[in-house]
PDB file of C-alpha atoms in Angstrom:
ATOM      1  CA  MET A   1       1.301 -57.989-181.220  1.00 87.00           C
ATOM      2  CA  GLU A   2       2.330 -55.267-183.636  1.00 95.00           C
ATOM      3  CA  ILE A   3       6.002 -55.279-184.592  1.00 97.00           C
ATOM      4  CA  GLN A   4       8.053 -52.410-185.944  1.00 97.00           C
ATOM      5  CA  THR A   5      11.281 -52.656-187.915  1.00 97.00           C
ATOM      6  CA  GLN A   6      14.186 -50.335-188.566  1.00 97.00           C
ATOM      7  CA  TYR A   7      17.212 -50.941-190.775  1.00 96.00           C
ATOM      8  CA  ASN A   8      20.572 -49.551-189.632  1.00 95.00           C
ATOM      9  CA  TYR A   9      20.442 -46.802-192.260  1.00 95.00           C
ATOM     10  CA  GLU A  10      16.899 -45.673-191.331  1.00 95.00           C
ATOM     11  CA  LYS A  11      15.945 -43.141-188.692  1.00 96.00           C
ATOM     12  CA  ILE A  12      12.272 -44.048-188.217  1.00 96.00           C
ATOM     13  CA  TRP A  13      10.519 -47.233-187.098  1.00 97.00           C
ATOM     14  CA  THR A  14       8.017 -48.785-189.533  1.00 97.00           C
ATOM     15  CA  ASP A  15       4.959 -50.890-188.692  1.00 97.00           C
ATOM     16  CA  THR A  16       5.485 -54.226-190.449  1.00 97.00           C
ATOM     17  CA  LYS A  17       3.050 -57.023-191.326  1.00 97.00           C
ATOM     18  CA  GLU A  18       3.933 -60.638-190.505  1.00 95.00           C
ATOM     19  CA  ILE A  19       4.418 -61.701-194.137  1.00 96.00           C
ATOM     20  CA  ASP A  20       6.871 -58.823-194.593  1.00 96.00           C
ATOM     21  CA  LEU A  21       8.634 -59.784-191.348  1.00 96.00           C
ATOM     22  CA  LEU A  22       9.192 -63.289-192.703  1.00 95.00           C
ATOM     23  CA  ASN A  23      10.630 -61.843-195.929  1.00 95.00           C
ATOM     24  CA  ILE A  24      12.958 -59.522-194.007  1.00 95.00           C
ATOM     25  CA  ILE A  25      14.125 -62.348-191.758  1.00 94.00           C
ATOM     26  CA  SER A  26      14.766 -64.718-194.672  1.00 94.00           C
ATOM     27  CA  ASP A  27      16.810 -61.985-196.386  1.00 93.00           C
ATOM     28  CA  GLU A  28      18.833 -61.347-193.216  1.00 91.00           C
ATOM     29  CA  VAL A  29      19.485 -64.920-191.998  1.00 89.00           C
ATOM     30  CA  GLY A  30      19.656 -66.814-195.278  1.00 85.00           C
ATOM     31  CA  ASP A  31      19.138 -70.558-194.813  1.00 81.00           C
ATOM     32  CA  ALA A  32      17.892 -70.370-191.215  1.00 86.00           C
ATOM     33  CA  ASP A  33      14.200 -71.009-190.469  1.00 91.00           C
ATOM     34  CA  PRO A  34      12.359 -67.643-190.801  1.00 92.00           C
ATOM     35  CA  LYS A  35       9.296 -68.824-188.846  1.00 94.00           C
ATOM     36  CA  GLY A  36      11.431 -70.085-185.965  1.00 94.00           C
ATOM     37  CA  THR A  37      13.408 -66.851-185.944  1.00 94.00           C
ATOM     38  CA  LEU A  38      10.163 -64.829-185.929  1.00 95.00           C
ATOM     39  CA  LEU A  39       8.905 -66.827-182.930  1.00 95.00           C
ATOM     40  CA  TYR A  40      12.193 -66.078-181.134  1.00 94.00           C
ATOM     41  CA  ILE A  41      11.885 -62.368-181.973  1.00 95.00           C
ATOM     42  CA  LYS A  42       8.276 -62.225-180.732  1.00 96.00           C
ATOM     43  CA  ASP A  43       9.245 -63.915-177.475  1.00 96.00           C
ATOM     44  CA  ALA A  44      12.239 -61.623-176.960  1.00 95.00           C
ATOM     45  CA  ILE A  45      10.472 -58.315-177.683  1.00 96.00           C
ATOM     46  CA  LYS A  46       7.300 -58.945-175.688  1.00 93.00           C
ATOM     47  CA  ASN A  47       8.910 -57.314-172.635  1.00 90.00           C
ATOM     48  CA  GLY A  48      10.057 -54.199-174.472  1.00 91.00           C
ATOM     49  CA  LYS A  49      13.466 -55.311-175.732  1.00 94.00           C
ATOM     50  CA  THR A  50      14.821 -54.464-179.167  1.00 96.00           C
ATOM     51  CA  ILE A  51      16.334 -57.351-181.133  1.00 95.00           C
ATOM     52  CA  THR A  52      18.788 -56.992-184.023  1.00 95.00           C
ATOM     53  CA  VAL A  53      18.910 -59.603-186.774  1.00 93.00           C
ATOM     54  CA  GLY A  54      21.493 -58.804-189.407  1.00 92.00           C
ATOM     55  CA  SER A  55      21.052 -55.137-190.318  1.00 95.00           C
ATOM     56  CA  CYS A  56      17.430 -54.896-189.118  1.00 96.00           C
ATOM     57  CA  LYS A  57      16.081 -54.131-185.641  1.00 97.00           C
ATOM     58  CA  PHE A  58      12.753 -55.384-184.347  1.00 97.00           C
ATOM     59  CA  ARG A  59      10.634 -54.056-181.491  1.00 97.00           C
ATOM     60  CA  LYS A  60       7.105 -54.237-180.144  1.00 96.00           C
ATOM     61  CA  LYS A  61       5.013 -51.221-181.094  1.00 93.00           C
ATOM     62  CA  ALA A  62       4.446 -48.903-178.148  1.00 86.00           C
ATOM     63  CA  LYS A  63       0.813 -48.216-177.380  1.00 77.00           C
TER      64      LYS A  63
END
């Protein structure tokens, strides 16, 4: 699954690699488990939802 991210101050969605997703999540949630949070995000967006974590939004890339 390809995931796109968008910070609150951005206007465009960016394709993001998994290692970068983990870095973004760890920056946004601090001490929480980034891998667990990423699994939650993947599960939540698989049906087309957009999830916000801190100041960053995550969504599944449209095909």
